[in-house]
Amino acid sequence: MQPITVLVTGANRGIGLELVRQIVARQNPPKHVFATCRDPDRAKDLQALAKDTPSIEIVKLDVTDYATLRNTVVPHVQSKVGDLGLNLLINNAGLLLRHDLSTVTPEAMREVYEVNTIAPVMITQAFLPLLKAASARATGGLSCSRAAVINITSKVGSCADNQSGKHYPYRCSKAALNIATVSMSVDLKGDGILAAVLHPGWVKTQMGGSNAIHELSDSVKGMLDVMDRLTENETGKFFEWKGNEIPW
Ligand code: NDP
């Protein structure tokens, strides 16, 4: 894939930061990479990367702040990309609160759903005009070069895979993100916009913890390889980082 414009949420650490790092290091890198995070002043690793890479712009965004999203972030990105629109939106920011049936609270369910489900839907809605603009410039089939929404999900949100229970807030939020992505794929296909969910594997990040089995760089490389291969045949599907399809 060769998107010209990309936006990644939760880009200050973990998978989001590594996505930005690897995307700008690719051959024919994008002209604009918007790396959003809640607190740019504290995003030291991202700042260091952006200092050496003029195509990266750090944008302040709490993904649950929908007013700032609409009134500030989208108009700013629009002003920078102009007619190019936005080729690739990666909704990566995520929250894991660990709760089983005995500890789960309404507050925990809502908080995780807000970040993992509502925010990616609202961000996609807000950037839709820019995704459509990017798509309209291109010919050919669906791809992550033309216009795409990639939602970073988890296998933990797969009903078919759930053999160990627990994790009520996180499982429910990712299962809901999955079905929202299927709806996006149906609703946006006619506009030439692809939508898919990717599972990064169990990755060594703050969320994945030190027992995680996959290296950050391998997971992100794998997911970018999968994005390279996505076409209209894969829109609306659920893949893990090595490219295998995951049952819903
Ligand atoms: P980390 O916990 O390392 O990073 C989470 C990122 O999300 C941080 O940048 C964090 O920002 C950001 N974030 C959380 N809430 C908000 C918010 N309200 N607004 C803006 N940003 C926010 O997690 P990973 O990098 O591991 O996870 C990235 C994605 O991958 C998530 O969607 C996660 O569910 C998914 N995933 C990860 C797995 C793993 O094993 N690591 C496995 C399966 C899925 P801040 O620093 O400000 O908190």
PDB file of C-alpha atoms and ligand atoms in Angstrom:
ATOM      1  CA  MET A   1       0.000   0.000   0.000  1.00  0.00           C
ATOM      2  CA  GLN A   2       1.074   3.572  -0.613  1.00  0.00           C
ATOM      3  CA  PRO A   3      -1.309   5.901   1.166  1.00  0.00           C
ATOM      4  CA  ILE A   4      -0.419   9.573   0.821  1.00  0.00           C
ATOM      5  CA  THR A   5      -2.156  10.613   4.028  1.00  0.00           C
ATOM      6  CA  VAL A   6      -2.529   8.570   7.219  1.00  0.00           C
ATOM      7  CA  LEU A   7      -3.908   9.189  10.706  1.00  0.00           C
ATOM      8  CA  VAL A   8      -3.165   6.945  13.692  1.00  0.00           C
ATOM      9  CA  THR A   9      -4.797   7.383  17.114  1.00  0.00           C
ATOM     10  CA  GLY A  10      -3.025   6.577  20.380  1.00  0.00           C
ATOM     11  CA  ALA A  11       0.327   7.141  18.695  1.00  0.00           C
ATOM     12  CA  ASN A  12       2.378   8.113  21.755  1.00  0.00           C
ATOM     13  CA  ARG A  13       3.283   4.579  22.827  1.00  0.00           C
ATOM     14  CA  GLY A  14       2.839   0.887  22.152  1.00  0.00           C
ATOM     15  CA  ILE A  15       1.346  -0.279  18.876  1.00  0.00           C
ATOM     16  CA  GLY A  16       0.310   3.216  17.757  1.00  0.00           C
ATOM     17  CA  LEU A  17       3.838   4.604  18.077  1.00  0.00           C
ATOM     18  CA  GLU A  18       5.319   1.597  16.285  1.00  0.00           C
ATOM     19  CA  LEU A  19       2.747   1.929  13.492  1.00  0.00           C
ATOM     20  CA  VAL A  20       3.864   5.517  12.925  1.00  0.00           C
ATOM     21  CA  ARG A  21       7.544   4.514  13.128  1.00  0.00           C
ATOM     22  CA  GLN A  22       7.189   1.749  10.545  1.00  0.00           C
ATOM     23  CA  ILE A  23       4.819   3.645   8.245  1.00  0.00           C
ATOM     24  CA  VAL A  24       7.246   6.543   7.814  1.00  0.00           C
ATOM     25  CA  ALA A  25      10.145   4.102   7.283  1.00  0.00           C
ATOM     26  CA  ARG A  26       8.455   2.368   4.329  1.00  0.00           C
ATOM     27  CA  GLN A  27       9.445   2.851   0.709  1.00  0.00           C
ATOM     28  CA  ASN A  28       7.403   5.722  -0.746  1.00  0.00           C
ATOM     29  CA  PRO A  29       6.216   6.854   2.671  1.00  0.00           C
ATOM     30  CA  PRO A  30       3.102   9.013   3.070  1.00  0.00           C
ATOM     31  CA  LYS A  31       3.333  12.766   2.665  1.00  0.00           C
ATOM     32  CA  HIS A  32       1.356  13.363   5.847  1.00  0.00           C
ATOM     33  CA  VAL A  33       1.168  11.159   8.936  1.00  0.00           C
ATOM     34  CA  PHE A  34      -1.032  12.571  11.689  1.00  0.00           C
ATOM     35  CA  ALA A  35      -0.037  10.940  14.966  1.00  0.00           C
ATOM     36  CA  THR A  36      -2.669  11.711  17.556  1.00  0.00           C
ATOM     37  CA  CYS A  37      -2.283  11.400  21.292  1.00  0.00           C
ATOM     38  CA  ARG A  38      -3.846  12.779  24.454  1.00  0.00           C
ATOM     39  CA  ASP A  39      -0.828  14.624  25.758  1.00  0.00           C
ATOM     40  CA  PRO A  40       1.738  15.656  23.122  1.00  0.00           C
ATOM     41  CA  ASP A  41       3.945  17.367  25.712  1.00  0.00           C
ATOM     42  CA  ARG A  42       4.566  14.032  27.436  1.00  0.00           C
ATOM     43  CA  ALA A  43       4.897  12.003  24.223  1.00  0.00           C
ATOM     44  CA  LYS A  44       8.693  12.084  24.258  1.00  0.00           C
ATOM     45  CA  ASP A  45       9.300   9.069  21.982  1.00  0.00           C
ATOM     46  CA  LEU A  46       6.830  10.357  19.436  1.00  0.00           C
ATOM     47  CA  GLN A  47       8.336  13.833  19.640  1.00  0.00           C
ATOM     48  CA  ALA A  48      11.806  12.381  18.991  1.00  0.00           C
ATOM     49  CA  LEU A  49      10.520  10.469  15.968  1.00  0.00           C
ATOM     50  CA  ALA A  50       8.681  13.505  14.609  1.00  0.00           C
ATOM     51  CA  LYS A  51      11.748  15.703  15.036  1.00  0.00           C
ATOM     52  CA  ASP A  52      13.591  13.572  12.469  1.00  0.00           C
ATOM     53  CA  THR A  53      10.596  13.053  10.194  1.00  0.00           C
ATOM     54  CA  PRO A  54       8.896  16.154   8.792  1.00  0.00           C
ATOM     55  CA  SER A  55       5.938  14.171   7.457  1.00  0.00           C
ATOM     56  CA  ILE A  56       4.819  13.372  11.027  1.00  0.00           C
ATOM     57  CA  GLU A  57       2.561  15.860  12.701  1.00  0.00           C
ATOM     58  CA  ILE A  58       1.598  15.296  16.311  1.00  0.00           C
ATOM     59  CA  VAL A  59      -2.026  16.203  16.951  1.00  0.00           C
ATOM     60  CA  LYS A  60      -3.596  16.420  20.392  1.00  0.00           C
ATOM     61  CA  LEU A  61      -6.696  14.233  20.649  1.00  0.00           C
ATOM     62  CA  ASP A  62      -8.414  12.443  23.472  1.00  0.00           C
ATOM     63  CA  VAL A  63     -10.449  10.081  21.330  1.00  0.00           C
ATOM     64  CA  THR A  64     -13.495  10.582  23.549  1.00  0.00           C
ATOM     65  CA  ASP A  65     -13.455  14.382  23.120  1.00  0.00           C
ATOM     66  CA  TYR A  66     -15.856  14.559  20.203  1.00  0.00           C
ATOM     67  CA  ALA A  67     -16.166  18.347  20.266  1.00  0.00           C
ATOM     68  CA  THR A  68     -12.408  18.812  19.785  1.00  0.00           C
ATOM     69  CA  LEU A  69     -12.437  16.098  17.145  1.00  0.00           C
ATOM     70  CA  ARG A  70     -15.071  17.884  15.068  1.00  0.00           C
ATOM     71  CA  ASN A  71     -14.227  21.519  15.768  1.00  0.00           C
ATOM     72  CA  THR A  72     -10.439  21.393  15.820  1.00  0.00           C
ATOM     73  CA  VAL A  73      -8.839  18.139  14.689  1.00  0.00           C
ATOM     74  CA  VAL A  74     -10.790  17.410  11.512  1.00  0.00           C
ATOM     75  CA  PRO A  75     -10.615  21.038  10.242  1.00  0.00           C
ATOM     76  CA  HIS A  76      -6.873  21.096  10.970  1.00  0.00           C
ATOM     77  CA  VAL A  77      -6.207  17.843   9.101  1.00  0.00           C
ATOM     78  CA  GLN A  78      -8.422  19.078   6.263  1.00  0.00           C
ATOM     79  CA  SER A  79      -6.402  22.307   6.049  1.00  0.00           C
ATOM     80  CA  LYS A  80      -3.161  20.323   5.771  1.00  0.00           C
ATOM     81  CA  VAL A  81      -4.233  17.647   3.282  1.00  0.00           C
ATOM     82  CA  GLY A  82      -6.517  19.737   1.081  1.00  0.00           C
ATOM     83  CA  ASP A  83      -7.804  17.795  -1.907  1.00  0.00           C
ATOM     84  CA  LEU A  84      -5.761  14.726  -0.995  1.00  0.00           C
ATOM     85  CA  GLY A  85      -8.235  13.793   1.713  1.00  0.00           C
ATOM     86  CA  LEU A  86      -7.387  10.982   4.099  1.00  0.00           C
ATOM     87  CA  ASN A  87      -6.360   7.620   2.673  1.00  0.00           C
ATOM     88  CA  LEU A  88      -5.857   5.594   5.807  1.00  0.00           C
ATOM     89  CA  LEU A  89      -7.465   6.002   9.231  1.00  0.00           C
ATOM     90  CA  ILE A  90      -6.127   3.623  11.890  1.00  0.00           C
ATOM     91  CA  ASN A  91      -8.241   3.598  15.045  1.00  0.00           C
ATOM     92  CA  ASN A  92      -5.663   2.165  17.405  1.00  0.00           C
ATOM     93  CA  ALA A  93      -6.201   3.868  20.790  1.00  0.00           C
ATOM     94  CA  GLY A  94      -7.633   1.364  23.223  1.00  0.00           C
ATOM     95  CA  LEU A  95      -8.308   0.684  26.868  1.00  0.00           C
ATOM     96  CA  LEU A  96      -8.219  -2.559  28.845  1.00  0.00           C
ATOM     97  CA  LEU A  97      -9.780  -2.699  32.305  1.00  0.00           C
ATOM     98  CA  ARG A  98      -9.628  -6.195  33.743  1.00  0.00           C
ATOM     99  CA  HIS A  99     -12.897  -7.329  35.307  1.00  0.00           C
ATOM    100  CA  ASP A 100     -14.579 -10.658  35.810  1.00  0.00           C
ATOM    101  CA  LEU A 101     -18.255 -11.156  36.617  1.00  0.00           C
ATOM    102  CA  SER A 102     -17.739 -10.549  40.325  1.00  0.00           C
ATOM    103  CA  THR A 103     -15.909  -7.232  39.935  1.00  0.00           C
ATOM    104  CA  VAL A 104     -17.372  -5.647  36.816  1.00  0.00           C
ATOM    105  CA  THR A 105     -19.159  -2.321  37.282  1.00  0.00           C
ATOM    106  CA  PRO A 106     -21.373  -0.245  35.017  1.00  0.00           C
ATOM    107  CA  GLU A 107     -18.691   2.451  35.103  1.00  0.00           C
ATOM    108  CA  ALA A 108     -15.993   0.068  33.841  1.00  0.00           C
ATOM    109  CA  MET A 109     -18.279  -1.253  31.098  1.00  0.00           C
ATOM    110  CA  ARG A 110     -19.069   2.302  29.968  1.00  0.00           C
ATOM    111  CA  GLU A 111     -15.516   3.610  30.153  1.00  0.00           C
ATOM    112  CA  VAL A 112     -14.071   0.837  28.024  1.00  0.00           C
ATOM    113  CA  TYR A 113     -16.968   0.951  25.562  1.00  0.00           C
ATOM    114  CA  GLU A 114     -16.464   4.700  25.184  1.00  0.00           C
ATOM    115  CA  VAL A 115     -12.798   4.378  24.179  1.00  0.00           C
ATOM    116  CA  ASN A 116     -12.873   1.091  22.260  1.00  0.00           C
ATOM    117  CA  THR A 117     -16.209   1.323  20.474  1.00  0.00           C
ATOM    118  CA  ILE A 118     -17.867   4.728  20.503  1.00  0.00           C
ATOM    119  CA  ALA A 119     -14.695   6.684  19.765  1.00  0.00           C
ATOM    120  CA  PRO A 120     -13.654   4.706  16.655  1.00  0.00           C
ATOM    121  CA  VAL A 121     -17.182   5.061  15.283  1.00  0.00           C
ATOM    122  CA  MET A 122     -17.295   8.812  15.929  1.00  0.00           C
ATOM    123  CA  ILE A 123     -13.777   9.334  14.564  1.00  0.00           C
ATOM    124  CA  THR A 124     -14.692   7.449  11.407  1.00  0.00           C
ATOM    125  CA  GLN A 125     -17.863   9.516  11.065  1.00  0.00           C
ATOM    126  CA  ALA A 126     -15.919  12.761  11.532  1.00  0.00           C
ATOM    127  CA  PHE A 127     -13.286  11.846   8.940  1.00  0.00           C
ATOM    128  CA  LEU A 128     -15.737  10.448   6.422  1.00  0.00           C
ATOM    129  CA  PRO A 129     -15.677  13.532   4.164  1.00  0.00           C
ATOM    130  CA  LEU A 130     -11.880  13.298   3.988  1.00  0.00           C
ATOM    131  CA  LEU A 131     -11.949   9.542   3.366  1.00  0.00           C
ATOM    132  CA  LYS A 132     -14.488  10.083   0.595  1.00  0.00           C
ATOM    133  CA  ALA A 133     -12.346  12.835  -0.907  1.00  0.00           C
ATOM    134  CA  ALA A 134      -9.323  10.516  -0.971  1.00  0.00           C
ATOM    135  CA  SER A 135     -11.335   7.694  -2.459  1.00  0.00           C
ATOM    136  CA  ALA A 136     -12.814   9.925  -5.166  1.00  0.00           C
ATOM    137  CA  ARG A 137      -9.344  10.817  -6.435  1.00  0.00           C
ATOM    138  CA  ALA A 138      -8.477   7.175  -7.101  1.00  0.00           C
ATOM    139  CA  THR A 139      -9.619   4.570  -9.556  1.00  0.00           C
ATOM    140  CA  GLY A 140      -9.566   0.812  -9.127  1.00  0.00           C
ATOM    141  CA  GLY A 141     -10.691  -1.372  -6.289  1.00  0.00           C
ATOM    142  CA  LEU A 142     -10.702  -0.981  -2.550  1.00  0.00           C
ATOM    143  CA  SER A 143      -7.359  -0.768  -0.778  1.00  0.00           C
ATOM    144  CA  CYS A 144      -5.465   0.906   2.046  1.00  0.00           C
ATOM    145  CA  SER A 145      -3.820   3.121  -0.581  1.00  0.00           C
ATOM    146  CA  ARG A 146      -7.150   4.453  -1.764  1.00  0.00           C
ATOM    147  CA  ALA A 147      -9.265   4.907   1.387  1.00  0.00           C
ATOM    148  CA  ALA A 148      -9.589   2.639   4.401  1.00  0.00           C
ATOM    149  CA  VAL A 149     -10.617   2.444   8.035  1.00  0.00           C
ATOM    150  CA  ILE A 150      -8.544  -0.066   9.999  1.00  0.00           C
ATOM    151  CA  ASN A 151      -9.851  -0.693  13.482  1.00  0.00           C
ATOM    152  CA  ILE A 152      -7.413  -2.366  15.852  1.00  0.00           C
ATOM    153  CA  THR A 153      -9.446  -4.973  17.673  1.00  0.00           C
ATOM    154  CA  SER A 154      -8.587  -8.047  19.707  1.00  0.00           C
ATOM    155  CA  LYS A 155      -9.193 -11.764  19.376  1.00  0.00           C
ATOM    156  CA  VAL A 156     -10.588 -11.353  22.888  1.00  0.00           C
ATOM    157  CA  GLY A 157     -13.616  -9.830  21.122  1.00  0.00           C
ATOM    158  CA  SER A 158     -14.244 -13.005  19.109  1.00  0.00           C
ATOM    159  CA  CYS A 159     -17.252 -15.015  20.377  1.00  0.00           C
ATOM    160  CA  ALA A 160     -15.957 -18.107  18.591  1.00  0.00           C
ATOM    161  CA  ASP A 161     -12.579 -17.817  20.311  1.00  0.00           C
ATOM    162  CA  ASN A 162     -13.905 -17.205  23.818  1.00  0.00           C
ATOM    163  CA  GLN A 163     -12.989 -20.301  25.824  1.00  0.00           C
ATOM    164  CA  SER A 164     -11.854 -18.562  28.995  1.00  0.00           C
ATOM    165  CA  GLY A 165     -14.634 -16.116  29.872  1.00  0.00           C
ATOM    166  CA  LYS A 166     -14.051 -13.023  32.037  1.00  0.00           C
ATOM    167  CA  HIS A 167     -12.911  -9.661  30.629  1.00  0.00           C
ATOM    168  CA  TYR A 168     -16.462  -8.288  30.377  1.00  0.00           C
ATOM    169  CA  PRO A 169     -15.695  -4.642  29.497  1.00  0.00           C
ATOM    170  CA  TYR A 170     -12.914  -5.394  27.026  1.00  0.00           C
ATOM    171  CA  ARG A 171     -14.503  -8.389  25.291  1.00  0.00           C
ATOM    172  CA  CYS A 172     -17.830  -6.592  24.841  1.00  0.00           C
ATOM    173  CA  SER A 173     -16.217  -3.393  23.580  1.00  0.00           C
ATOM    174  CA  LYS A 174     -14.110  -5.177  20.967  1.00  0.00           C
ATOM    175  CA  ALA A 175     -16.983  -7.433  19.845  1.00  0.00           C
ATOM    176  CA  ALA A 176     -19.030  -4.262  19.355  1.00  0.00           C
ATOM    177  CA  LEU A 177     -16.161  -2.629  17.452  1.00  0.00           C
ATOM    178  CA  ASN A 178     -16.047  -5.691  15.225  1.00  0.00           C
ATOM    179  CA  ILE A 179     -19.673  -5.488  14.218  1.00  0.00           C
ATOM    180  CA  ALA A 180     -19.443  -1.719  13.792  1.00  0.00           C
ATOM    181  CA  THR A 181     -16.603  -2.366  11.346  1.00  0.00           C
ATOM    182  CA  VAL A 182     -18.717  -4.823   9.383  1.00  0.00           C
ATOM    183  CA  SER A 183     -21.394  -2.133   9.132  1.00  0.00           C
ATOM    184  CA  MET A 184     -18.780   0.374   7.962  1.00  0.00           C
ATOM    185  CA  SER A 185     -17.626  -2.065   5.295  1.00  0.00           C
ATOM    186  CA  VAL A 186     -21.181  -2.415   4.001  1.00  0.00           C
ATOM    187  CA  ASP A 187     -22.039   1.279   4.255  1.00  0.00           C
ATOM    188  CA  LEU A 188     -18.803   2.595   2.736  1.00  0.00           C
ATOM    189  CA  LYS A 189     -18.120   0.059  -0.016  1.00  0.00           C
ATOM    190  CA  GLY A 190     -20.050   2.149  -2.526  1.00  0.00           C
ATOM    191  CA  ASP A 191     -17.817   5.103  -1.693  1.00  0.00           C
ATOM    192  CA  GLY A 192     -14.701   3.045  -2.388  1.00  0.00           C
ATOM    193  CA  ILE A 193     -13.713   2.867   1.282  1.00  0.00           C
ATOM    194  CA  LEU A 194     -12.443  -0.375   2.807  1.00  0.00           C
ATOM    195  CA  ALA A 195     -13.019  -1.271   6.475  1.00  0.00           C
ATOM    196  CA  ALA A 196     -11.468  -4.145   8.400  1.00  0.00           C
ATOM    197  CA  VAL A 197     -10.471  -5.170  11.915  1.00  0.00           C
ATOM    198  CA  LEU A 198      -6.975  -6.381  12.765  1.00  0.00           C
ATOM    199  CA  HIS A 199      -5.821  -8.276  15.843  1.00  0.00           C
ATOM    200  CA  PRO A 200      -2.181  -7.462  16.661  1.00  0.00           C
ATOM    201  CA  GLY A 201      -1.471 -10.681  18.564  1.00  0.00           C
ATOM    202  CA  TRP A 202      -0.494 -10.670  22.231  1.00  0.00           C
ATOM    203  CA  VAL A 203       2.117  -7.954  22.070  1.00  0.00           C
ATOM    204  CA  LYS A 204       4.710  -6.621  24.514  1.00  0.00           C
ATOM    205  CA  THR A 205       3.265  -3.203  25.292  1.00  0.00           C
ATOM    206  CA  GLN A 206       1.943  -1.608  28.450  1.00  0.00           C
ATOM    207  CA  MET A 207      -1.418  -3.241  27.728  1.00  0.00           C
ATOM    208  CA  GLY A 208      -0.011  -6.605  26.652  1.00  0.00           C
ATOM    209  CA  GLY A 209       2.344  -6.792  29.653  1.00  0.00           C
ATOM    210  CA  SER A 210       5.729  -8.425  29.972  1.00  0.00           C
ATOM    211  CA  ASN A 211       4.394 -11.978  29.545  1.00  0.00           C
ATOM    212  CA  ALA A 212       3.159 -11.174  26.054  1.00  0.00           C
ATOM    213  CA  ILE A 213       4.578 -13.416  23.378  1.00  0.00           C
ATOM    214  CA  HIS A 214       4.993 -11.182  20.337  1.00  0.00           C
ATOM    215  CA  GLU A 215       7.493  -8.409  19.749  1.00  0.00           C
ATOM    216  CA  LEU A 216       6.014  -5.029  18.963  1.00  0.00           C
ATOM    217  CA  SER A 217       8.020  -4.648  15.756  1.00  0.00           C
ATOM    218  CA  ASP A 218       6.945  -8.092  14.443  1.00  0.00           C
ATOM    219  CA  SER A 219       3.279  -7.475  15.180  1.00  0.00           C
ATOM    220  CA  VAL A 220       3.226  -4.084  13.500  1.00  0.00           C
ATOM    221  CA  LYS A 221       5.200  -5.300  10.480  1.00  0.00           C
ATOM    222  CA  GLY A 222       2.729  -8.165  10.177  1.00  0.00           C
ATOM    223  CA  MET A 223      -0.276  -5.854  10.368  1.00  0.00           C
ATOM    224  CA  LEU A 224       1.197  -3.522   7.729  1.00  0.00           C
ATOM    225  CA  ASP A 225       1.807  -6.544   5.492  1.00  0.00           C
ATOM    226  CA  VAL A 226      -1.850  -7.493   5.963  1.00  0.00           C
ATOM    227  CA  MET A 227      -2.935  -3.925   5.142  1.00  0.00           C
ATOM    228  CA  ASP A 228      -0.824  -4.150   1.966  1.00  0.00           C
ATOM    229  CA  ARG A 229      -2.891  -7.106   0.827  1.00  0.00           C
ATOM    230  CA  LEU A 230      -6.420  -5.919   1.646  1.00  0.00           C
ATOM    231  CA  THR A 231      -8.791  -5.584  -1.332  1.00  0.00           C
ATOM    232  CA  GLU A 232     -12.560  -5.551  -1.836  1.00  0.00           C
ATOM    233  CA  ASN A 233     -12.484  -9.289  -1.137  1.00  0.00           C
ATOM    234  CA  GLU A 234     -11.302  -8.649   2.403  1.00  0.00           C
ATOM    235  CA  THR A 235     -13.375  -5.629   3.368  1.00  0.00           C
ATOM    236  CA  GLY A 236     -15.504  -6.304   6.442  1.00  0.00           C
ATOM    237  CA  LYS A 237     -13.247  -9.125   7.633  1.00  0.00           C
ATOM    238  CA  PHE A 238     -11.311  -9.897  10.815  1.00  0.00           C
ATOM    239  CA  PHE A 239      -7.610 -10.764  10.484  1.00  0.00           C
ATOM    240  CA  GLU A 240      -4.783 -11.394  12.876  1.00  0.00           C
ATOM    241  CA  TRP A 241      -1.353  -9.893  12.342  1.00  0.00           C
ATOM    242  CA  LYS A 242      -0.055 -12.851  10.353  1.00  0.00           C
ATOM    243  CA  GLY A 243      -2.927 -12.565   7.891  1.00  0.00           C
ATOM    244  CA  ASN A 244      -5.088 -15.468   9.070  1.00  0.00           C
ATOM    245  CA  GLU A 245      -8.790 -14.765   9.232  1.00  0.00           C
ATOM    246  CA  ILE A 246     -10.323 -14.950  12.724  1.00  0.00           C
ATOM    247  CA  PRO A 247     -13.846 -16.335  13.207  1.00  0.00           C
ATOM    248  CA  TRP A 248     -16.291 -13.826  14.681  1.00  0.00           C
TER     249      TRP A 248
HETATM  250  P1  NDP B   1      -1.099   0.542  25.239  1.00  0.00           P
HETATM  251  O1  NDP B   1      -1.841   0.457  26.524  1.00  0.00           O
HETATM  252  O2  NDP B   1       0.342   0.365  25.221  1.00  0.00           O
HETATM  253  O3  NDP B   1      -1.462   1.919  24.500  1.00  0.00           O
HETATM  254  C1  NDP B   1      -2.789   2.347  24.447  1.00  0.00           C
HETATM  255  C2  NDP B   1      -2.836   3.628  23.664  1.00  0.00           C
HETATM  256  O4  NDP B   1      -4.194   4.071  23.605  1.00  0.00           O
HETATM  257  C3  NDP B   1      -2.023   4.749  24.319  1.00  0.00           C
HETATM  258  O5  NDP B   1      -1.469   5.557  23.331  1.00  0.00           O
HETATM  259  C4  NDP B   1      -3.088   5.498  25.085  1.00  0.00           C
HETATM  260  O6  NDP B   1      -2.778   6.852  25.350  1.00  0.00           O
HETATM  261  C5  NDP B   1      -4.213   5.401  24.064  1.00  0.00           C
HETATM  262  N1  NDP B   1      -5.496   5.804  24.658  1.00  0.00           N
HETATM  263  C6  NDP B   1      -6.219   5.190  25.604  1.00  0.00           C
HETATM  264  N2  NDP B   1      -7.303   5.913  25.884  1.00  0.00           N
HETATM  265  C7  NDP B   1      -7.250   7.014  25.095  1.00  0.00           C
HETATM  266  C8  NDP B   1      -8.072   8.150  24.932  1.00  0.00           C
HETATM  267  N3  NDP B   1      -9.193   8.321  25.622  1.00  0.00           N
HETATM  268  N4  NDP B   1      -7.712   9.065  23.997  1.00  0.00           N
HETATM  269  C9  NDP B   1      -6.587   8.917  23.283  1.00  0.00           C
HETATM  270  N5  NDP B   1      -5.756   7.871  23.404  1.00  0.00           N
HETATM  271  C10 NDP B   1      -6.093   6.942  24.316  1.00  0.00           C
HETATM  272  O7  NDP B   1      -1.806  -0.526  24.296  1.00  0.00           O
HETATM  273  P2  NDP B   1      -1.357  -1.225  22.940  1.00  0.00           P
HETATM  274  O8  NDP B   1      -0.448  -0.363  22.178  1.00  0.00           O
HETATM  275  O9  NDP B   1      -0.961  -2.593  23.267  1.00  0.00           O
HETATM  276  O10 NDP B   1      -2.782  -1.322  22.225  1.00  0.00           O
HETATM  277  C11 NDP B   1      -3.102  -0.654  21.012  1.00  0.00           C
HETATM  278  C12 NDP B   1      -4.365  -1.298  20.459  1.00  0.00           C
HETATM  279  O11 NDP B   1      -4.128  -2.700  20.247  1.00  0.00           O
HETATM  280  C13 NDP B   1      -5.554  -1.209  21.407  1.00  0.00           C
HETATM  281  O12 NDP B   1      -6.727  -0.951  20.669  1.00  0.00           O
HETATM  282  C14 NDP B   1      -5.615  -2.591  22.030  1.00  0.00           C
HETATM  283  O13 NDP B   1      -6.909  -2.927  22.463  1.00  0.00           O
HETATM  284  C15 NDP B   1      -5.148  -3.457  20.874  1.00  0.00           C
HETATM  285  N6  NDP B   1      -4.634  -4.758  21.282  1.00  0.00           N
HETATM  286  C16 NDP B   1      -3.449  -4.887  21.972  1.00  0.00           C
HETATM  287  C17 NDP B   1      -2.995  -6.145  22.329  1.00  0.00           C
HETATM  288  C18 NDP B   1      -1.702  -6.357  23.037  1.00  0.00           C
HETATM  289  O14 NDP B   1      -1.371  -7.520  23.352  1.00  0.00           O
HETATM  290  N7  NDP B   1      -0.916  -5.313  23.328  1.00  0.00           N
HETATM  291  C19 NDP B   1      -3.757  -7.355  21.997  1.00  0.00           C
HETATM  292  C20 NDP B   1      -4.968  -7.102  21.260  1.00  0.00           C
HETATM  293  C21 NDP B   1      -5.374  -5.860  20.920  1.00  0.00           C
HETATM  294  P3  NDP B   1      -2.231   7.328  26.813  1.00  0.00           P
HETATM  295  O15 NDP B   1      -0.764   7.058  26.816  1.00  0.00           O
HETATM  296  O16 NDP B   1      -2.587   8.774  26.837  1.00  0.00           O
HETATM  297  O17 NDP B   1      -2.975   6.516  27.843  1.00  0.00           O
END
